[in-house]
XYZ file of C-alpha atoms in Angstrom:
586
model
C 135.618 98.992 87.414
C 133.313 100.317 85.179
C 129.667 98.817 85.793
C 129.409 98.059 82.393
C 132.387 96.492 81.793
C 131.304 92.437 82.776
C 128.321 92.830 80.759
C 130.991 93.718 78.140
C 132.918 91.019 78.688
C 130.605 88.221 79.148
C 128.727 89.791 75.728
C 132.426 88.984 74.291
C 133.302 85.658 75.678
C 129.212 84.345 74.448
C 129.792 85.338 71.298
C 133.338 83.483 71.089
C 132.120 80.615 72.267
C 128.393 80.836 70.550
C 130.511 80.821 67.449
C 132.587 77.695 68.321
C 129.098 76.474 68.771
C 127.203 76.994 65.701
C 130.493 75.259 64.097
C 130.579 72.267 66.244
C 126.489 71.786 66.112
C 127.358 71.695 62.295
C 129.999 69.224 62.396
C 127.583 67.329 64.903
C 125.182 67.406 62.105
C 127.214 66.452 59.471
C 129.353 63.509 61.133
C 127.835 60.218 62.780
C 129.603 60.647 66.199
C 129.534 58.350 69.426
C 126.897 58.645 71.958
C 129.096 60.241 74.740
C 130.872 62.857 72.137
C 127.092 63.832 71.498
C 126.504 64.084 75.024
C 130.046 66.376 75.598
C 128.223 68.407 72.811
C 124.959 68.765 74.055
C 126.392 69.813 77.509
C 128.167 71.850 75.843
C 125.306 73.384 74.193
C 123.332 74.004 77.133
C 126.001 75.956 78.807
C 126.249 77.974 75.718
C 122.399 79.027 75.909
C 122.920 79.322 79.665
C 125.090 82.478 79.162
C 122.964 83.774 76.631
C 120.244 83.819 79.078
C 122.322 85.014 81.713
C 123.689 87.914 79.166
C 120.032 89.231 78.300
C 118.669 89.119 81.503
C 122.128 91.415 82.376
C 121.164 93.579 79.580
C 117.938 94.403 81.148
C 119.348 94.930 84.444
C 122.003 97.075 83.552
C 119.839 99.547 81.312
C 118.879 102.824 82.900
C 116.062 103.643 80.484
C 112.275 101.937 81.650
C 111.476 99.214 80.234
C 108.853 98.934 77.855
C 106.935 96.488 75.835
C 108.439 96.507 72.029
C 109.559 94.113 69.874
C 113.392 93.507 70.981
C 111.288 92.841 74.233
C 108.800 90.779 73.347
C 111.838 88.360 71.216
C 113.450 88.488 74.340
C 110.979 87.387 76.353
C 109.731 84.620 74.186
C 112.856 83.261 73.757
C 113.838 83.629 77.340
C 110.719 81.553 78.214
C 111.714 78.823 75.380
C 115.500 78.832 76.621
C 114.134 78.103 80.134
C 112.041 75.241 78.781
C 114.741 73.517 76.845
C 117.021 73.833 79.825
C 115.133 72.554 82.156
C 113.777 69.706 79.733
C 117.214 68.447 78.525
C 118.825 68.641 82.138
C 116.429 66.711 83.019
C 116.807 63.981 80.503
C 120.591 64.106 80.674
C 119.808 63.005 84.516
C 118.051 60.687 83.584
C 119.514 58.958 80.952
C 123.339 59.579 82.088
C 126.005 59.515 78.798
C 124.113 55.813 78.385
C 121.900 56.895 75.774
C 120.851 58.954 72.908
C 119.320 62.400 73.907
C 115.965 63.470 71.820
C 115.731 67.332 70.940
C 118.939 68.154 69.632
C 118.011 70.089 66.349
C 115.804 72.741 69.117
C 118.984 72.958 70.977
C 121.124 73.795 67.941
C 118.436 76.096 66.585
C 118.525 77.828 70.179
C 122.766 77.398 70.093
C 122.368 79.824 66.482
C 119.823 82.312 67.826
C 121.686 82.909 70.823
C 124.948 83.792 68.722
C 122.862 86.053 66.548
C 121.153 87.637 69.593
C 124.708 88.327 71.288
C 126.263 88.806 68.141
C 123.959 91.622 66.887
C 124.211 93.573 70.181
C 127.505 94.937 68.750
C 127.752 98.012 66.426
C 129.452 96.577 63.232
C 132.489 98.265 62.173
C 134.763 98.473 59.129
C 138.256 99.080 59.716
C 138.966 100.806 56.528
C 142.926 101.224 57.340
C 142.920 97.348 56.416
C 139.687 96.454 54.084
C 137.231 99.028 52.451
C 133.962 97.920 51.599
C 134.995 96.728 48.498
C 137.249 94.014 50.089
C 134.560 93.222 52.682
C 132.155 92.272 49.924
C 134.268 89.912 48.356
C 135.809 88.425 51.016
C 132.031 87.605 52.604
C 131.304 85.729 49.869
C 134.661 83.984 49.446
C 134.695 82.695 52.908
C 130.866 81.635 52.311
C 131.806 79.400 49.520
C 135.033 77.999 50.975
C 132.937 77.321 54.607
C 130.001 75.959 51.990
C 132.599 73.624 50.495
C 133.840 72.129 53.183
C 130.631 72.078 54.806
C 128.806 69.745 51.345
C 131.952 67.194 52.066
C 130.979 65.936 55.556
C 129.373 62.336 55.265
C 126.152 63.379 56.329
C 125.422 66.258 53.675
C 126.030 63.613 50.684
C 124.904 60.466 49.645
C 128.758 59.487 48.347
C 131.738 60.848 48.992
C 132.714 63.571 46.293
C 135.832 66.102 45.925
C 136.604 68.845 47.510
C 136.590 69.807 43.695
C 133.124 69.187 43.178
C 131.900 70.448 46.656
C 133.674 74.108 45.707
C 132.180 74.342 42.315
C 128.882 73.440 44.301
C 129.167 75.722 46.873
C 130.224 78.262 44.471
C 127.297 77.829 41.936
C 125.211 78.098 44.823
C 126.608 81.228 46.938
C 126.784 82.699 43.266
C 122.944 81.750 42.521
C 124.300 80.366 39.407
C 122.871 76.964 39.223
C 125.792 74.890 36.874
C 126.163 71.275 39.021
C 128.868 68.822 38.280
C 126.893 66.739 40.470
C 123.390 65.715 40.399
C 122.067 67.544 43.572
C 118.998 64.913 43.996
C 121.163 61.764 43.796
C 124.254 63.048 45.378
C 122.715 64.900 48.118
C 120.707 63.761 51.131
C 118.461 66.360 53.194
C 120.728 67.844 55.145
C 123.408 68.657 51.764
C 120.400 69.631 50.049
C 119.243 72.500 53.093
C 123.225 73.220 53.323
C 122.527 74.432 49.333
C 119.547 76.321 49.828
C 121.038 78.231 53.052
C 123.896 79.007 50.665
C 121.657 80.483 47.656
C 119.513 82.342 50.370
C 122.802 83.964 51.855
C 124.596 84.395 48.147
C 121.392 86.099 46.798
C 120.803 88.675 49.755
C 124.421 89.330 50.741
C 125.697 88.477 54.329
C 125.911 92.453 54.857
C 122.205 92.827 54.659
C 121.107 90.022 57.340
C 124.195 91.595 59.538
C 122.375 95.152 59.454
C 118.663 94.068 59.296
C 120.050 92.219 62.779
C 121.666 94.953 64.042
C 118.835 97.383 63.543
C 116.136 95.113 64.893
C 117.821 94.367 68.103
C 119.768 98.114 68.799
C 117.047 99.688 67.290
C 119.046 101.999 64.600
C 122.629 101.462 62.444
C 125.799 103.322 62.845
C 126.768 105.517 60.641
C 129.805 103.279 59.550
C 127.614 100.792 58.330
C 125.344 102.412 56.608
C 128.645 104.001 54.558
C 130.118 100.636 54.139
C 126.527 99.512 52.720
C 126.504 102.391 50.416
C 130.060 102.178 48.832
C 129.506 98.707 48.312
C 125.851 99.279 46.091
C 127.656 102.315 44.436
C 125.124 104.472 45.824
C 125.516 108.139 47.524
C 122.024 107.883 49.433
C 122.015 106.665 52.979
C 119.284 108.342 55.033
C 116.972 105.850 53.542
C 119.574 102.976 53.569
C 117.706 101.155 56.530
C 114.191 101.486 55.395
C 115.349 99.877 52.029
C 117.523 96.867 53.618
C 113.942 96.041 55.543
C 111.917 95.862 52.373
C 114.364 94.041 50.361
C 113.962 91.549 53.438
C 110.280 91.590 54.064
C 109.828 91.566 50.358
C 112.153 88.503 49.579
C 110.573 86.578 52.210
C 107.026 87.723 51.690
C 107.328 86.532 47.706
C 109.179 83.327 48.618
C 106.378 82.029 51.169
C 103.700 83.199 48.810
C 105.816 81.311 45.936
C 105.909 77.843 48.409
C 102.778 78.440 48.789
C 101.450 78.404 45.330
C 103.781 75.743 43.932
C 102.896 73.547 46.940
C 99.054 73.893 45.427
C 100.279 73.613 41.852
C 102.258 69.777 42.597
C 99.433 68.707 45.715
C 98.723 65.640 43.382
C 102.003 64.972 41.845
C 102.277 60.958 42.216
C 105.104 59.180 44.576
C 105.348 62.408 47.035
C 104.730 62.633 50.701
C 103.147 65.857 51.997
C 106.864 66.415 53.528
C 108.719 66.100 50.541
C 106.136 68.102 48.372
C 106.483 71.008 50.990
C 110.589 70.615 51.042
C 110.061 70.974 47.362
C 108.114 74.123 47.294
C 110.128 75.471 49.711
C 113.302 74.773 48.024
C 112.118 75.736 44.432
C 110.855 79.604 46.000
C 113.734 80.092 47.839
C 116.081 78.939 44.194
C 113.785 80.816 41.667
C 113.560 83.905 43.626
C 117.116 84.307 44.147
C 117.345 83.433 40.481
C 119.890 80.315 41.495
C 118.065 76.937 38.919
C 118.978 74.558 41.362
C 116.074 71.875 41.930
C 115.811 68.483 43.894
C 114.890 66.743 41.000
C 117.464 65.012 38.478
C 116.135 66.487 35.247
C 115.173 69.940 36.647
C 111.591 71.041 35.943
C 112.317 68.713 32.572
C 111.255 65.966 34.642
C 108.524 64.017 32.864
C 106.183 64.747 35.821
C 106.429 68.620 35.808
C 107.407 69.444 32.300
C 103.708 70.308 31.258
C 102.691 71.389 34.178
C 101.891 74.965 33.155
C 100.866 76.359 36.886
C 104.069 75.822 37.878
C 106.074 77.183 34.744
C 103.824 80.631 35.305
C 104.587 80.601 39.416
C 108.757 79.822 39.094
C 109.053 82.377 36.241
C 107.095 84.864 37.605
C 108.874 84.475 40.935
C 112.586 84.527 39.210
C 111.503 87.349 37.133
C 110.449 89.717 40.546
C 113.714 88.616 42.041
C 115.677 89.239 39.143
C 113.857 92.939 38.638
C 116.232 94.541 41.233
C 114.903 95.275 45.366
C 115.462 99.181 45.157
C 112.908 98.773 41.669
C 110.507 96.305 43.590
C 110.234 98.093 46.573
C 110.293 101.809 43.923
C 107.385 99.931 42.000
C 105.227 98.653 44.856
C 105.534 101.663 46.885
C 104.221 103.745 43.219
C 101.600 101.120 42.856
C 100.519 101.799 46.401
C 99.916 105.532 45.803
C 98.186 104.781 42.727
C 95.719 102.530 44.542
C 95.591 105.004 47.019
C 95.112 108.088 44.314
C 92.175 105.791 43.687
C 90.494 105.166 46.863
C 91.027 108.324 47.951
C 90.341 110.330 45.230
C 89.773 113.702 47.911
C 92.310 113.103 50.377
C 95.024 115.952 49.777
C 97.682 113.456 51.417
C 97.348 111.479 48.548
C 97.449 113.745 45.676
C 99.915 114.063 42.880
C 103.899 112.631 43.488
C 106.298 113.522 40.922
C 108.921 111.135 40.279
C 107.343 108.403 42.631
C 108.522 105.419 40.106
C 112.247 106.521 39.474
C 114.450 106.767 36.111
C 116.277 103.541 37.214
C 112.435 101.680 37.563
C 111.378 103.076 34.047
C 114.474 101.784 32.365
C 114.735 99.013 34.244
C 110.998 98.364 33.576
C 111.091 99.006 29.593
C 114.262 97.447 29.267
C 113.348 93.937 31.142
C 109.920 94.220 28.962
C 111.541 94.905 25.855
C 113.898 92.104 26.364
C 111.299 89.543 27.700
C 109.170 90.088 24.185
C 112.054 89.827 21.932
C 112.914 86.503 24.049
C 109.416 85.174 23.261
C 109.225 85.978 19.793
C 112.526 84.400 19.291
C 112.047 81.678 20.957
C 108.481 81.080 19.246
C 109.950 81.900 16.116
C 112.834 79.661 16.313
C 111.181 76.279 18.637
C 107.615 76.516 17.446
C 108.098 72.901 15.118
C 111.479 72.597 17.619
C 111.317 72.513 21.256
C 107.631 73.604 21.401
C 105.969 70.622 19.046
C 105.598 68.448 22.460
C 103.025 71.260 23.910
C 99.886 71.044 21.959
C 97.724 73.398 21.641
C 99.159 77.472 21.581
C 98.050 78.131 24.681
C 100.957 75.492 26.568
C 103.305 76.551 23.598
C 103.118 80.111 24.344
C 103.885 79.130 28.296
C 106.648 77.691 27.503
C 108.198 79.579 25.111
C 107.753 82.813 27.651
C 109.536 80.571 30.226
C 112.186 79.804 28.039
C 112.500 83.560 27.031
C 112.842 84.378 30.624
C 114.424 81.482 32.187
C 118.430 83.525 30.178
C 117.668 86.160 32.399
C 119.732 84.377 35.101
C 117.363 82.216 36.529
C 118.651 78.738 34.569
C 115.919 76.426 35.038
C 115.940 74.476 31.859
C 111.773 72.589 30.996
C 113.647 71.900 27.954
C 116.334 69.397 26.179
C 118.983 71.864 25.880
C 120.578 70.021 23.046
C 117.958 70.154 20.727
C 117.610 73.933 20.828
C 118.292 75.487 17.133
C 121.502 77.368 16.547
C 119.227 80.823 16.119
C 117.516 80.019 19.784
C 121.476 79.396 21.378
C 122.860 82.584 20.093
C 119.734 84.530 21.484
C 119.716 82.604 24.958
C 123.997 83.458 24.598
C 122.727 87.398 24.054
C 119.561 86.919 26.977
C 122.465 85.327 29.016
C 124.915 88.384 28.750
C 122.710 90.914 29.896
C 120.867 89.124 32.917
C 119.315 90.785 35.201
C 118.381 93.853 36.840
C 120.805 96.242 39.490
C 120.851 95.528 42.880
C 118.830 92.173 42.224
C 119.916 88.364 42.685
C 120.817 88.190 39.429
C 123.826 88.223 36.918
C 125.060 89.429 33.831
C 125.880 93.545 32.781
C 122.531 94.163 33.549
C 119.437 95.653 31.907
C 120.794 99.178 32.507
C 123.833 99.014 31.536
C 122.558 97.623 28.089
C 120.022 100.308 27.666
C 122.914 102.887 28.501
C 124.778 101.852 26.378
C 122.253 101.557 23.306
C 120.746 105.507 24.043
C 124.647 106.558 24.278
C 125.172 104.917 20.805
C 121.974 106.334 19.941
C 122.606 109.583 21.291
C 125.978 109.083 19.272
C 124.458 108.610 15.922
C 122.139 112.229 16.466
C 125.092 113.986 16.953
C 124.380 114.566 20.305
C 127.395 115.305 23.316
C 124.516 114.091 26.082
C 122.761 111.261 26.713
C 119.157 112.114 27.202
C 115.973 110.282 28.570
C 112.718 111.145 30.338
C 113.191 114.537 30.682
C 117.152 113.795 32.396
C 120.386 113.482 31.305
C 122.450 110.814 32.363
C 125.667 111.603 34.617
C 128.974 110.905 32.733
C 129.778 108.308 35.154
C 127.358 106.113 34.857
C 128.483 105.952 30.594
C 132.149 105.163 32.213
C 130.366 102.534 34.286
C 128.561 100.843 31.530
C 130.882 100.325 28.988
C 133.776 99.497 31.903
C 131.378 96.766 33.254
C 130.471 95.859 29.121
C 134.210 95.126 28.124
C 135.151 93.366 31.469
C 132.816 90.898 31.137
C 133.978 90.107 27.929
C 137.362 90.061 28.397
C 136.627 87.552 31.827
C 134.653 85.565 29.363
C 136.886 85.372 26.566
C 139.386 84.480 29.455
C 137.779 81.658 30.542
C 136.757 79.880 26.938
C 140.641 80.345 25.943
C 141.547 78.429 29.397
C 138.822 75.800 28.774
C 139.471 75.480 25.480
C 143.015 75.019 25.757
C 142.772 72.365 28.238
C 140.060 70.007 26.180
C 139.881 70.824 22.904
C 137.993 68.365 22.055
C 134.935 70.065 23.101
C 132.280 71.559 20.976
C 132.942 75.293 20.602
C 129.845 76.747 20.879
C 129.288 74.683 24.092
C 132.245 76.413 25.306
C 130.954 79.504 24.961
C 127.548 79.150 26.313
C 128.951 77.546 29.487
C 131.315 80.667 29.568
C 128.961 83.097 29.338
C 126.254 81.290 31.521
C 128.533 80.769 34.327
C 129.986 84.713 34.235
C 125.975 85.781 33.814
C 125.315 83.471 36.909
C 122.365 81.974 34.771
C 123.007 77.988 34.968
C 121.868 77.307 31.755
C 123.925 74.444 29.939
C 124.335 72.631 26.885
C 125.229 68.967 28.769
C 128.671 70.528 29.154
C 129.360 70.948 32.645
C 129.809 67.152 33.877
C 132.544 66.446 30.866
C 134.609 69.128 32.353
C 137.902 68.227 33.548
C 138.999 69.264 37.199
C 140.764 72.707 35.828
C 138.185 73.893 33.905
C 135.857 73.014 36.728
C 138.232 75.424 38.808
C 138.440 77.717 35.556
C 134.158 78.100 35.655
C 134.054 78.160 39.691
C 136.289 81.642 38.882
C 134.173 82.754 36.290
C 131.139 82.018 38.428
C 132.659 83.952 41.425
C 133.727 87.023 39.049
C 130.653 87.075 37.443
C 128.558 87.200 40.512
C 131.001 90.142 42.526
C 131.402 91.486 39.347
C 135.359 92.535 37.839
C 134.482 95.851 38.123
C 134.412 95.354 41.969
C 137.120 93.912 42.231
C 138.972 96.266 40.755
C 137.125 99.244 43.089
C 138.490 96.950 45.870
C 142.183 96.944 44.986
C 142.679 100.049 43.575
C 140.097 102.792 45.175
C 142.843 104.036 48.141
C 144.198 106.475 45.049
C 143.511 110.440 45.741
C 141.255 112.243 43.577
C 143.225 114.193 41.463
C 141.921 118.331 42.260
C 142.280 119.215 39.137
C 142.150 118.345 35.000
C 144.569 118.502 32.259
C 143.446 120.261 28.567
C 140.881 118.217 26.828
C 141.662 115.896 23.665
C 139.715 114.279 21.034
C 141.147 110.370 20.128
C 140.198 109.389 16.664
C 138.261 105.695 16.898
C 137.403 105.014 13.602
């Protein structure tokens, strides 16, 4: 027998059954169950996190290599001593206490139950089988069976505060896994604690991907990714580069959770006297409101949104959400692109001798100046609209120019996908809807947790038009010309959305038409854009068009183009190209 081989197999059977754990300690959570079922469970548990001691300790003694001290060690270690602890500790009390009672400590035990699964789970090179699903596939189905799991899990008795369909718990789960933020029900009513950190776990796995925790995991504890993964990773972001695939995956991570604990940090500050609020809740609420604005989602624990008479003028707290949703909705690559060009500059500064830190062309790449200019360009003509249009509308409830021009900026920026609403979205002007319908449609930035075409493929498509109207056969900017398939991409991705769009407000329409037109089409194009921004439309929608918008969400946030990369990229390429023909268009 190979000597490696019940390592193997004990590695297998942990993970099998740390899976059937992490589901049962969620239907433990989510169902009142009888004190000796708990016990069955907790037992259960405990042998779980046995073998996951058992199974590190075996990796040690199995490896050839000297140990050292690093940071797979030191996790190891640490959680070795904790796992030891709670063993010992709930033994103990189940001892002492029989199946007679109650047994304290059972969220550390499920927390342990989870890490253990991730630990085992992560110890395993992960592979793509690309005779049965490319990465195309992969991506959609990971978010598919996210939502559907998300569903079912918002339904147990536990999560809500009432009972509500399986109806309203997909749309949920989908508006959440999609960052979208469109509720059929109210989440702070409807929703206890436990639904409303089911929601938040969803919009923190929908806005980073489930591929990107799966290799962050796998690098941290193997210590490098296969080469497999890091193709899957790059077919999936449309991307050629992988030798700095890694490095990127761990910034978009530190960075997302570096902003959102600054962003708890400083709305926690911003509400530390808001009336009727423990120090618990106002901390859940922080927490919650970083986690949704980063990953541009507009869900919030409070009925009214940040229209709630207690936070609408609260101007701190517009500036800290919207410059939070904005940074998430920028794009990782151009965050990470931007800081690491910011950090040369400082450094440029500092050390104004130092030959290491001299003069780096192309530090802040073509997609960051684009995307930059672009998301500027758009944010100003947002504001000037929107302070142009609301100034005697919207805006006459903030005083002086100062809150006005806070305001306005937020509601400029908020279209970008983010969808919190600190206004009455029925008394916006006609001029200020068809902007927010046009902010809406574009969204965000590539690669970011945002929706819509997206900034570049707007400013593509205006310098190809542009580019069009010189006379010219190339589309030029900064010194480079753009390749020929991005163009393709642009106008592929432009047209799709409309047609999935126009789609959906046929459907809707069709089924009620009794509802207002125009409402129609800025729930359409909200839900495709993944922004959550609604005219009081969503909760009149009947249980098809519920369905109809869950779709649209979904398509919107994998994006139609995707989808069909997934089910029709198996064709050959074609080695060679047939005589060249001009097609009159106008």
């Amino acid at each position: 027998m190979h000597p490696a081989l019940p390592y193997r197999l004990l590695n297998k059977f942990t993970i099998v059954i740390g899976a059937i754990g992490v589901g049962i300690a969620l239907v433990d959570s989510g169902f009142t169950l009888t004190t000796w079922l708990q016990h069955i469970f907790h037992i259960f548990y405990l042998t779980i996190i046995l073998l996951g001691f058992v199974a590190t300790v075996g990796r040690y003694m199995r490896s050839k290599s000297r140990l050292s001290v690093n940071k797979v060690a030191v996790f190891d270690l640490l959680t070795s001593i904790a796992i030891v602890v709670l063993l010992a500790v709930h033994f103990f009390e189940l001892a002492r206490s029989g199946l007679s009672m109650p047994v304290d400590g059972f969220i550390a035990i499920k927390i342990a139950v989870f890490v253990t699964f991730i630990r085992e789970i992560s110890d395993n090179n992960f592979s793509l089988n690309r005779a049965f699903l490319n990465p195309g596939q992969f991506f959609i189905l990971s978010f598919l069976s996210v939502v559907l799991v998300g569903a079912l899990l918002l339904m147990m008795p536990n999560a809500t505060t009432e009972p509500i369909s399986f109806v309203d718990a997909l749309f949920t789960a989908t508006s959440a896994v999609c960052v979208t933020g469109l509720i059929v029900v109210d989440t702070a009513t409807r929703f206890t604690t436990f639904g409303q950190l089911i929601i938040i776990g969803l919009i923190q796995i929908g806005g980073l991907g489930i591929l990107t925790f799966v290799t962050y995991f796998s690098y941290f504890f193997k210590g490098g990714v296969s080469y497999e993964t890091q193709l899957s990773i790059s077919e999936m972001n449309v991307s050629r580069r992988m030798g700095d695939m890694v490095t990127t995956l761990k910034s978009i991570l530190y960075v997302t959770f570096g902003v959102e604990a600054l962003a708890a940090i400083l709305i926690y500050i911003s509400i530390y006297d808001l009336p009727g609020m423990s120090f618990a809740e106002r901390l859940f609420f922080a927490i919650f409101h970083a986690i949704s604005a980063f990953c541009n989602a507009g869900f919030s624990t409070f009925s009214a949104g940040l229209y709630d008479e207690s936070l609408r003028f609260n101007y701190p707290l517009q500036l800290i959400i919207s410059t939070t949703f904005l940074f998430g909705g920028m794009g990782f690559i151009i965050v990470v692109n931007l800081l690491r060009y910011l950090r040369h500059r400082a450094q440029r500064a500092i050390f104004q001798n130092d030959p290491r830190y001299g003069y780096q062309p192309w530090l802040l790449s073509i997609n960051s100046r684009i995307t930059l200019i672009t998301s500027g360009a758009l944010l100003l003509i947002g504001l000037v609209g929107v302070m142009l249009f609301e100034y005697n509308g919207i805006l006459a409830e903030h005083k002086s120019f100062y809150a006005k021009l806070i305001t306005g900026l937020f509601t400029a920026a908020t279209p970008r996908t983010a969808g919190f609403n600190i206004a009455d979205m029925d008394a916006l002007a006609f001029p200020t809807i068809m902007l927010t319908i046009f902010l809406m449609w574009i969204g965000a930035s590539p690669n970011s947790t945002g929706g819509g075409i997206k900034t570049s493929t707007f400013a593509i498509a205006v310098l190809n038009t542009l580019s069009l109207a010189r006379g010219q056969t190339k589309v030029e900017v900064f010194q480079r010309e753009i390749a020929d398939i991005s163009i393709r991409r642009a106008f592929s991705i432009m047209w799709l959305s409309l047609f999935v769009i126009g789609m959906g407000v046929t459907l809707i329409s069709y089924d009620q038409p009794e509802l207002d037109l125009i409402k129609v089409i800025f729930e359409c194009f909200s839900a495709y854009s993944t922004v959550g921004l609604s005219l009081n439309l969503t909760t009149e929608l009947s249980t098809f068009n519920k369905l109809v918008v869950s779709v649209i969400m979904f398509v919107g946030r994998v994006g139609m183009l995707t989808i069909f990369i997934a089910l029709l990229k198996n064709r050959y390429q074609r080695n060679y190209r047939y005589p060249t023909e001009e097609i009159t268009i106008n």
